[in-house]
mmCIF file of C-alpha atoms and ligand atoms in Angstrom:
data_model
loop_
_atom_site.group_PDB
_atom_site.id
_atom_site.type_symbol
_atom_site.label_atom_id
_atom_site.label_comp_id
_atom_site.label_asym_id
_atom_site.label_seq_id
_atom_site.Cartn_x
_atom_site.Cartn_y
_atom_site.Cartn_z
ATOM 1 C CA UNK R 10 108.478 88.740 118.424
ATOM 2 C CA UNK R 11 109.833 91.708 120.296
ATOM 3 C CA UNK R 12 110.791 95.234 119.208
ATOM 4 C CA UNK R 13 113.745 94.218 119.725
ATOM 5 C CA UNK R 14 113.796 91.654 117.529
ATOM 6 C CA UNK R 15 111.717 92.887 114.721
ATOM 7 C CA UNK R 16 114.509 95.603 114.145
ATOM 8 C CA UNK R 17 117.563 93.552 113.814
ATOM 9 C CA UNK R 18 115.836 90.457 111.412
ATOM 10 C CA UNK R 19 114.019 92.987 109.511
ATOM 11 C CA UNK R 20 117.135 94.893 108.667
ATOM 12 C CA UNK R 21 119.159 91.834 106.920
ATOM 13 C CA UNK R 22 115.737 91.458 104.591
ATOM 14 C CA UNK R 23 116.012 95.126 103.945
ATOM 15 C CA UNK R 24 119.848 95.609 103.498
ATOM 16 C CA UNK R 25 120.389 95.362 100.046
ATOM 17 C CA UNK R 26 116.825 96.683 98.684
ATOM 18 C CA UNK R 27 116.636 99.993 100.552
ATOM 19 C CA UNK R 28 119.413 102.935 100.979
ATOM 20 C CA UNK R 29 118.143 103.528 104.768
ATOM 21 C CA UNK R 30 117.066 99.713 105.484
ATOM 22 C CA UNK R 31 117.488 100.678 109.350
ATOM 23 C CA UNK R 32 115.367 103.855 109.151
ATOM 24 C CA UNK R 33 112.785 102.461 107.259
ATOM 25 C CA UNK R 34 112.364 99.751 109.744
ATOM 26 C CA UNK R 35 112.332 102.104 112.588
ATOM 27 C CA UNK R 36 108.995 104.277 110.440
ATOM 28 C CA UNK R 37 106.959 100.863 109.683
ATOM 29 C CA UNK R 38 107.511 99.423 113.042
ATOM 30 C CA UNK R 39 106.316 102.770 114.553
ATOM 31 C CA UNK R 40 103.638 102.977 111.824
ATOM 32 C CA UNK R 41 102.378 99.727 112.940
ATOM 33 C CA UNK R 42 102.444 99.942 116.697
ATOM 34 C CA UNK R 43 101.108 103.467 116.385
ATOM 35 C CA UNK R 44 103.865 104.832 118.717
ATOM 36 C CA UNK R 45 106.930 107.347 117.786
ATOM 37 C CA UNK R 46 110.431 106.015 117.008
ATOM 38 C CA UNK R 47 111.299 106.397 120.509
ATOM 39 C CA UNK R 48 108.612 103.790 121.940
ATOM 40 C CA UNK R 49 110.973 100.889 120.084
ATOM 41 C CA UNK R 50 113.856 101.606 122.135
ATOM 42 C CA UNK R 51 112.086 102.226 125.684
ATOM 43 C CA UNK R 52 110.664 98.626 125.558
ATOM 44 C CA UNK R 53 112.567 96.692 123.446
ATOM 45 C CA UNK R 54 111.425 93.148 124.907
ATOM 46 C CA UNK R 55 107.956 94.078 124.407
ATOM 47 C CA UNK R 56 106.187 91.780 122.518
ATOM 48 C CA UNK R 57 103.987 92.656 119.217
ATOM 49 C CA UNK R 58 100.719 91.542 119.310
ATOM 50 C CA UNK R 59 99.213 88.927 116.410
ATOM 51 C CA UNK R 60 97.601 92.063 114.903
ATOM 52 C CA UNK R 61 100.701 94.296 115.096
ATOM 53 C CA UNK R 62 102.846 91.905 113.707
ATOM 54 C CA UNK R 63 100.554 91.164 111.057
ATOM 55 C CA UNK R 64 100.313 94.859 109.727
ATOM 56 C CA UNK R 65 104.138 95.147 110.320
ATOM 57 C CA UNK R 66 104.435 92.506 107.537
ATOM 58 C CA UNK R 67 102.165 94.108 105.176
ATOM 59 C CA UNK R 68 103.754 97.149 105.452
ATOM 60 C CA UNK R 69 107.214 95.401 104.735
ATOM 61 C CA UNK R 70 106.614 93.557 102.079
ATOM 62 C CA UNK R 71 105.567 96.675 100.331
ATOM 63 C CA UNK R 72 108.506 98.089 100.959
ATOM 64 C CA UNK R 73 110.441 95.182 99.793
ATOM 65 C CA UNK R 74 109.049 95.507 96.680
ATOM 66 C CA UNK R 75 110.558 98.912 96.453
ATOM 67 C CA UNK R 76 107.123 101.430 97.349
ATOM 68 C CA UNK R 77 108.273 104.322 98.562
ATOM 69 C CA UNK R 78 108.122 104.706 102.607
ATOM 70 C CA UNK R 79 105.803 108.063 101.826
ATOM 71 C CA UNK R 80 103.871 106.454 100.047
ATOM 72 C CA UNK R 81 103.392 103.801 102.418
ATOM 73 C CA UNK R 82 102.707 106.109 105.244
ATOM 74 C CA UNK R 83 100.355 108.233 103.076
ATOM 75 C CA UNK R 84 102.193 111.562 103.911
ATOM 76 C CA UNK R 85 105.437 113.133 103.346
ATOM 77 C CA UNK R 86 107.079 116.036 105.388
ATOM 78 C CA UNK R 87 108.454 118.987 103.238
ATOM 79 C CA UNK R 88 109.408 122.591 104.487
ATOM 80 C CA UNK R 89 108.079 121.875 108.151
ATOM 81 C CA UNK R 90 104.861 121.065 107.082
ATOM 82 C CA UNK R 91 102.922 117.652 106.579
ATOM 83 C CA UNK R 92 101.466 116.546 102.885
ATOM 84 C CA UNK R 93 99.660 114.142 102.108
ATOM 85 C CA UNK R 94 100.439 111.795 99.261
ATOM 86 C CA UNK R 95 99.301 108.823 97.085
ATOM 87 C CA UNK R 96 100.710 107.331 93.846
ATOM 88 C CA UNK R 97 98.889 110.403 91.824
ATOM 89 C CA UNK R 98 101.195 112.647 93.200
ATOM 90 C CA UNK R 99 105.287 112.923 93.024
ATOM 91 C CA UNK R 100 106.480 112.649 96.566
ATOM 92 C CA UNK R 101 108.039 116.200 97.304
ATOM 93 C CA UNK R 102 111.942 116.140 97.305
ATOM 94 C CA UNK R 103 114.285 117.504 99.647
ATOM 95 C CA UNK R 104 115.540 119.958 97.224
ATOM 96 C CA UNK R 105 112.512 121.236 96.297
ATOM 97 C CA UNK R 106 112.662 122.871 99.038
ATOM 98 C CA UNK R 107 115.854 125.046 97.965
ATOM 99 C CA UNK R 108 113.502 126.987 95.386
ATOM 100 C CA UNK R 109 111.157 127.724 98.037
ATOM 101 C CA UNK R 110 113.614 128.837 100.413
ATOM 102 C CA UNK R 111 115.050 131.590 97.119
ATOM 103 C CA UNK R 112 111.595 132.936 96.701
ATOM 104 C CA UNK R 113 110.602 133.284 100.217
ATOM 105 C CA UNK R 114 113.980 134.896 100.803
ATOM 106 C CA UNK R 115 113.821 137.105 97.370
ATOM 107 C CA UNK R 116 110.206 138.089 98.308
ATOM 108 C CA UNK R 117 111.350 138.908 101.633
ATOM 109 C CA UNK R 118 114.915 140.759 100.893
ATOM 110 C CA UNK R 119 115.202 144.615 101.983
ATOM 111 C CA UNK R 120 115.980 145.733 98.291
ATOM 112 C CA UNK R 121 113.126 143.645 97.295
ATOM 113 C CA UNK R 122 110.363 144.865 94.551
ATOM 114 C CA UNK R 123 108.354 141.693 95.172
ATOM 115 C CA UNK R 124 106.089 142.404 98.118
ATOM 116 C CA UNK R 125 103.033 141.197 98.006
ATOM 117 C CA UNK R 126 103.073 139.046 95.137
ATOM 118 C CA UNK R 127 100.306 137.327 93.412
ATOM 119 C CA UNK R 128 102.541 133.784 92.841
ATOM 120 C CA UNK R 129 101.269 130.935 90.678
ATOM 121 C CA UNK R 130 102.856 127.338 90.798
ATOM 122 C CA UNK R 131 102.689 125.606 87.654
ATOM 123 C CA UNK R 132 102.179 121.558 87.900
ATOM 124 C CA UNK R 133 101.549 122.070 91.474
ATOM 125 C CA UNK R 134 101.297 117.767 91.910
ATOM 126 C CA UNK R 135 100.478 117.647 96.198
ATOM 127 C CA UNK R 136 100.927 121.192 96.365
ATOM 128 C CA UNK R 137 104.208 121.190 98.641
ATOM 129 C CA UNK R 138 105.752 124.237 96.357
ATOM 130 C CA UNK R 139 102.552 126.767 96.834
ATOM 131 C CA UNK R 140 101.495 125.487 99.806
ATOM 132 C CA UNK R 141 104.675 126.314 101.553
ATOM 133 C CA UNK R 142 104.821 129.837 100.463
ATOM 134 C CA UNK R 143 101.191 130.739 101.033
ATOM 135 C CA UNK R 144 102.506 129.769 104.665
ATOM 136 C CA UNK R 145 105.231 131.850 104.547
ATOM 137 C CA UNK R 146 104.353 135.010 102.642
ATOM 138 C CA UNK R 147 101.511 137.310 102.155
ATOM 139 C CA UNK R 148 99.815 137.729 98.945
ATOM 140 C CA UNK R 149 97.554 136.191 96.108
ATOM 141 C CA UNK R 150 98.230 132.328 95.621
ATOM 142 C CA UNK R 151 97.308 130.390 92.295
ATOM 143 C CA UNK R 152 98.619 126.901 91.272
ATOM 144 C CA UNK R 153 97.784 124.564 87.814
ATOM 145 C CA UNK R 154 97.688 120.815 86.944
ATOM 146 C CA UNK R 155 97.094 118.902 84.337
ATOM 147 C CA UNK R 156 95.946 116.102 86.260
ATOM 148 C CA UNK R 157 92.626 116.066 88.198
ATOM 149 C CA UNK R 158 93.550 113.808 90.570
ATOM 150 C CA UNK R 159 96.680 115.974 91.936
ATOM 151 C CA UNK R 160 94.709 118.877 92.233
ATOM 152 C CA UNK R 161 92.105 116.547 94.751
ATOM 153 C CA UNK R 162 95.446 115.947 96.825
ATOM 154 C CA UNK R 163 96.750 119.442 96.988
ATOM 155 C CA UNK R 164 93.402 120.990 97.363
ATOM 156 C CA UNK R 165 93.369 118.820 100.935
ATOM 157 C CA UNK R 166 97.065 119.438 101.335
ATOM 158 C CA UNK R 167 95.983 123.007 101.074
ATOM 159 C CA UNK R 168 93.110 122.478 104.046
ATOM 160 C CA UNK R 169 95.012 120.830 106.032
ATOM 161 C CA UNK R 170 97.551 123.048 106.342
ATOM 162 C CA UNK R 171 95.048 126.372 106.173
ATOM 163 C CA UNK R 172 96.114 128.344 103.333
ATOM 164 C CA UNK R 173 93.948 129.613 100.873
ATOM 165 C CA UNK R 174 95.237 128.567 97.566
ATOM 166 C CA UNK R 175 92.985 128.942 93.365
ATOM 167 C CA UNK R 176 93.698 125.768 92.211
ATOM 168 C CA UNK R 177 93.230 125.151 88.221
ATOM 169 C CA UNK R 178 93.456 121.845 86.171
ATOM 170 C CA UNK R 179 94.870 122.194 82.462
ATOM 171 C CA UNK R 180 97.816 122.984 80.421
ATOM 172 C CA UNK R 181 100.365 124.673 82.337
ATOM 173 C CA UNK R 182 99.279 128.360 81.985
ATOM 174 C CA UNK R 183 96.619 128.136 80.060
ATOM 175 C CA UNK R 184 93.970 127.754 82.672
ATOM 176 C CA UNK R 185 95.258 130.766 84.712
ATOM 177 C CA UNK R 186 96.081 133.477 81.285
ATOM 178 C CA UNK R 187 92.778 134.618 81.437
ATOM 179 C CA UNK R 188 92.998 135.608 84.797
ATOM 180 C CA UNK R 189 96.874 136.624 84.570
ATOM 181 C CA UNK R 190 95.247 139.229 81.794
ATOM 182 C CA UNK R 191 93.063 140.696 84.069
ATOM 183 C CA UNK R 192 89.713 139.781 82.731
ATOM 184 C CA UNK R 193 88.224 137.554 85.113
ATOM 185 C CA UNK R 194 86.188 138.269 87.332
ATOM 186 C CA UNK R 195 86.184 140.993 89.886
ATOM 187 C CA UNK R 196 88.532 139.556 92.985
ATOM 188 C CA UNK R 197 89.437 136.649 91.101
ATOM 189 C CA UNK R 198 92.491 138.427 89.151
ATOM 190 C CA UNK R 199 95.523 137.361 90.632
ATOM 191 C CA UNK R 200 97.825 140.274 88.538
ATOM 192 C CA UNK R 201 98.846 140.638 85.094
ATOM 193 C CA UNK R 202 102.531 140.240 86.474
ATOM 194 C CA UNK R 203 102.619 137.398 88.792
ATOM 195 C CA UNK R 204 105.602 135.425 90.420
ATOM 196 C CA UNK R 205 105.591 131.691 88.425
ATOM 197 C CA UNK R 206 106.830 129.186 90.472
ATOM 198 C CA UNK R 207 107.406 125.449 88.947
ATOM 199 C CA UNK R 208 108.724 122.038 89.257
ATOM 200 C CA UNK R 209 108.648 120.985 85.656
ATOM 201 C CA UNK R 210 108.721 117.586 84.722
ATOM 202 C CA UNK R 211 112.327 117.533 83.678
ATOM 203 C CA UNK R 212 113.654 113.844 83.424
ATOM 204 C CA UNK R 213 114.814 112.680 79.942
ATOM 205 C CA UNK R 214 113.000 109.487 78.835
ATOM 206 C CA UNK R 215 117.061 107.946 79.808
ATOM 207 C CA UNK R 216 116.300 108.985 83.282
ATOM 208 C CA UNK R 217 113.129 107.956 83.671
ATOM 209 C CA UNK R 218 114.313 104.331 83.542
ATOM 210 C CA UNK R 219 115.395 104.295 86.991
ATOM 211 C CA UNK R 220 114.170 101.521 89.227
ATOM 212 C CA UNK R 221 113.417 104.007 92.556
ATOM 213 C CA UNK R 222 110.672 105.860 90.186
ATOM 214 C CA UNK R 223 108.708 103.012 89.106
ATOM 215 C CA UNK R 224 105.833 103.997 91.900
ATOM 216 C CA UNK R 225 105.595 107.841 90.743
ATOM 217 C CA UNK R 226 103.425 109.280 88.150
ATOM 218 C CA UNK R 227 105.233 109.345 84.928
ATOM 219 C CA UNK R 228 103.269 112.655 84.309
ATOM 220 C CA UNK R 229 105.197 114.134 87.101
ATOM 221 C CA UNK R 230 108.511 113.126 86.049
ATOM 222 C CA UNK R 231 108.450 113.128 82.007
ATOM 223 C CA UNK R 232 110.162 115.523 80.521
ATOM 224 C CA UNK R 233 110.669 114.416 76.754
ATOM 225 C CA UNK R 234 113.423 113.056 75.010
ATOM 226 C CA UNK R 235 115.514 115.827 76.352
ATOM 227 C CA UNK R 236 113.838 116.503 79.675
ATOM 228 C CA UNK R 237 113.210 120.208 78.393
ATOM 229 C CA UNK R 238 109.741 119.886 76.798
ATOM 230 C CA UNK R 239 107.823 121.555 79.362
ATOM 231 C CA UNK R 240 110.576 124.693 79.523
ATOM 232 C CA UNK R 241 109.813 125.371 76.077
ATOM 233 C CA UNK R 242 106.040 124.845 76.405
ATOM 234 C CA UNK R 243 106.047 127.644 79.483
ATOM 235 C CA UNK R 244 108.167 130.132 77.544
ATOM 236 C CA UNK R 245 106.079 129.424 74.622
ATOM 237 C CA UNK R 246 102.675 130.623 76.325
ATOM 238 C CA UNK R 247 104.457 133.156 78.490
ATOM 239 C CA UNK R 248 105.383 134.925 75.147
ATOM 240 C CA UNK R 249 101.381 133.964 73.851
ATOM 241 C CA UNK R 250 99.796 135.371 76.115
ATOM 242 C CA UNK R 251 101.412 138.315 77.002
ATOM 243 C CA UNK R 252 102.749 137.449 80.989
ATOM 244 C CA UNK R 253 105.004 139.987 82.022
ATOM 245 C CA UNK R 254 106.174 137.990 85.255
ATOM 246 C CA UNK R 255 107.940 140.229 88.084
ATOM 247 C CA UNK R 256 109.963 136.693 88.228
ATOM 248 C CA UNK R 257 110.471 132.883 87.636
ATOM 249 C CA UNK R 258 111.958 130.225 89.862
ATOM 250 C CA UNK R 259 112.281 126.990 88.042
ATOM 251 C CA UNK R 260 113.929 124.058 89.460
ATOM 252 C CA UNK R 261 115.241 122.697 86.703
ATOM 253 C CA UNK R 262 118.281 119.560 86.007
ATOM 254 C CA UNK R 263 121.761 119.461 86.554
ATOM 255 C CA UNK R 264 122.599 120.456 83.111
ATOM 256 C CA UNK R 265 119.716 122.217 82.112
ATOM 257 C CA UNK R 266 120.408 125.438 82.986
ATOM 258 C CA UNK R 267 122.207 126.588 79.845
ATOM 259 C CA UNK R 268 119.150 125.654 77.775
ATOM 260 C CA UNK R 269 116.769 127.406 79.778
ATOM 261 C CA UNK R 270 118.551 130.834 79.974
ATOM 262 C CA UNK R 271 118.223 130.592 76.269
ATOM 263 C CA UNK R 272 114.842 130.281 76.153
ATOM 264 C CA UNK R 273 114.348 132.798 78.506
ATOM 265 C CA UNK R 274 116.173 135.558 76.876
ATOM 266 C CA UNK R 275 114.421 135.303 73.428
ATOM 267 C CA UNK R 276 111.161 135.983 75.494
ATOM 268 C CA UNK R 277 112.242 137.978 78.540
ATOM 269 C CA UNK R 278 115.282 140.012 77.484
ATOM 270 C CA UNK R 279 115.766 142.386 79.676
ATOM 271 C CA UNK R 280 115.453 139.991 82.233
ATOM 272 C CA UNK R 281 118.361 138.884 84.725
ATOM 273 C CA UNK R 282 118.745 135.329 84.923
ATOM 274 C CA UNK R 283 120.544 133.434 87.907
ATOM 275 C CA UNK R 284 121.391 130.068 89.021
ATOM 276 C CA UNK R 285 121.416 128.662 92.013
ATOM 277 C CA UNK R 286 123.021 125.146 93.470
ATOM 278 C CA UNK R 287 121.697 122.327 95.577
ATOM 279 C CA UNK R 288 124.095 120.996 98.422
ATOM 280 C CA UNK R 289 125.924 118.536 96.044
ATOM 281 C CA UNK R 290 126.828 121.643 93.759
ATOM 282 C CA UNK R 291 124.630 120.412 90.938
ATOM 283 C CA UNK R 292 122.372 123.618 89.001
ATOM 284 C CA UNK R 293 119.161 122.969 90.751
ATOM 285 C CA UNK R 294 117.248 126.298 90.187
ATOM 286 C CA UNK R 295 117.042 129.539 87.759
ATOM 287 C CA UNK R 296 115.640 132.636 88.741
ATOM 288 C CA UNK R 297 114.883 134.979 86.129
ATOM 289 C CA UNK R 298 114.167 138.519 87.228
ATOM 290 C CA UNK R 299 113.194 141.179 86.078
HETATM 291 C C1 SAM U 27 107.821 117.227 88.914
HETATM 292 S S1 SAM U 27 106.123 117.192 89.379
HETATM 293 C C2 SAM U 27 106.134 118.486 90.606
HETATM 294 C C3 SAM U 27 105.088 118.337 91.658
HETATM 295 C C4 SAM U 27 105.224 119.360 92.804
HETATM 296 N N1 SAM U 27 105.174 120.720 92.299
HETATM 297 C C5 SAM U 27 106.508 119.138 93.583
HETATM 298 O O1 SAM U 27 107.448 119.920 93.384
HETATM 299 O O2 SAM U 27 106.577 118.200 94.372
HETATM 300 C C6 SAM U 27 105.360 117.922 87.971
HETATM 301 C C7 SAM U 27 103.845 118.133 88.034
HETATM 302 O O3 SAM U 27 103.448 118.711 86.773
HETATM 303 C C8 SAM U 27 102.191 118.184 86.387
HETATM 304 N N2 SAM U 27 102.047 118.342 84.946
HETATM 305 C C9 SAM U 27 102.497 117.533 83.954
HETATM 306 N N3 SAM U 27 102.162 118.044 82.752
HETATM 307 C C10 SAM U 27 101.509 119.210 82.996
HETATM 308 C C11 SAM U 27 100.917 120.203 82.162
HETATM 309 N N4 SAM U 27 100.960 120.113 80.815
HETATM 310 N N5 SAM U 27 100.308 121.260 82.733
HETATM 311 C C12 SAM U 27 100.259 121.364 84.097
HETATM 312 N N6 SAM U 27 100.809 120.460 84.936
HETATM 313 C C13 SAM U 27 101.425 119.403 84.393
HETATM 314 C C14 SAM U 27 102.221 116.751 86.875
HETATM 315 O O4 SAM U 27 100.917 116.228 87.004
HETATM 316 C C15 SAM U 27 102.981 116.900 88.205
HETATM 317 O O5 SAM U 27 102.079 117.084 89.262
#
């Protein structure tokens, strides 16, 4: 078969199962020939060899069953940079990258009193949150997970992409409070009043239902019967162990947001709290400032 025709009896397969069936052709054909997109369209009568062909199928049929394309590939691309990913990770989303855009750009603001923050990303899965701003910022960077195996993918995520991130594994900020109270060791002390980043898991167990999740950690996604388990768990130990944060950014779910500025008021009440919207006008993050 040629390129050619690969892409146009692929796609009727693909049609119904994927919500980009042509683009997702395009990446596994490329994927499998080892050549970018643009390769399919320069020689479209070229014909794939036994061995190309035969990879092209297996990474179809995975796809047909519904794996996600990052997944597939083994990366995903998220604020300019490249991650790496497997099933022990959530894939990073698009509008992730909206919090990391407010706290690069509140970090970075004239008026600002956030210069060189010490910033800690709670439930850091591959990374994509910390790893971005430790690009883009200067200061002390810190992330948590509860789950080993994430913190093995965002500790490489973190070498590929040279930053220098403290990664922790535990219970939100429990590993870190020590440190966030000063008492660890000499040069390990990130700062009593850090900047806490986080991606909770915030799905209700409704939600969670969804077919297009089936492949992601459930840890990642599982927010209780309300999605706001993990909100009330962070303000919890926030007002435990003492954090005075300079701020929060929390991505949090469309109608979440009224909750949340609850919680943080009875802990942090002379805080100022504000939301911000993703492109389809849905709540999307809180910032809570002091
Ligand atoms: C929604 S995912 C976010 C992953 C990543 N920060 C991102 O935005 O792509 C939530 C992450 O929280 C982690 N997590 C779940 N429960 C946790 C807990 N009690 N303490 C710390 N991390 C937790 C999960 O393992 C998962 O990596």
């Amino acid at each position: 078969m040629t390129n050619k025709q690969i892409l146009k009896e692929y796609l009727s397969k693909l049609k119904y199962k994927s919500l980009s069936p042509f683009l997702d052709i395009e990446i596994l054909l490329s994927q499998a020939l080892n050549k970018p997109k643009e390769y399919l369209y320069e020689y479209p009568e070229k014909k794939l060899s036994a061995k190309q062909l035969s990879i092209f199928k297996k990474l179809f049929s995975r796809r047909l069953r519904g794996e996600p394309i990052a997944y597939i590939l083994g990366y995903k691309e998220f604020y300019d940079l490249k991650f790496k990913v497997n099933k022990n990770v959530l894939i990073p989303r698009p509008e992730t990258e909206i919090l990391v855009d407010e706290v690069i750009t509140s970090v970075k603001a004239p008026s600002s009193k956030l210069q060189v923050p010490s910033v800690v990303d709670i439930g850091t899965g591959s990374g994509a949150i910390i790893i971005s701003l430790a690009k883009n910022l200067k200061g002390n960077f810190y992330a948590t997970d509860i789950s080993a195996k994430a913190l093995a993918i965002a500790r490489q995520n973190a070498r590929l992409n040279k930053v220098t991130v403290k990664f922790f594994k535990g219970n939100l900020l429990e590993p870190i409070s020590s440190k966030l109270l000063g008492s660890a060791e000499a040069g390990q002390a990130p700062s009593s009043k850090p900047i806490i980043v986080a991606n909770l898991p915030y799905l209700t167990s409704k939600e969670l239902q969804n077919s297009t999740l089936k492949y992601e950690p459930k840890i990642a996604l599982n927010g209780g019967q309300n999605g706001l388990e993990y909100f009330y768990e962070l303000f919890d130990q926030i007002k435990k162990f003492e954090i005075k944060p300079l701020a929060i950014f929390l991505e949090i779910g469309w109608n979440q947001a009224g909750k949340i500025k609850q919680m943080a008021k009875k802990v942090l009440p002379n805080y100022k709290i504000k939301v911000i919207k993703d492109l389809s006008g849905f709540d999307r993050v809180i910032k809570i400032l002091k």
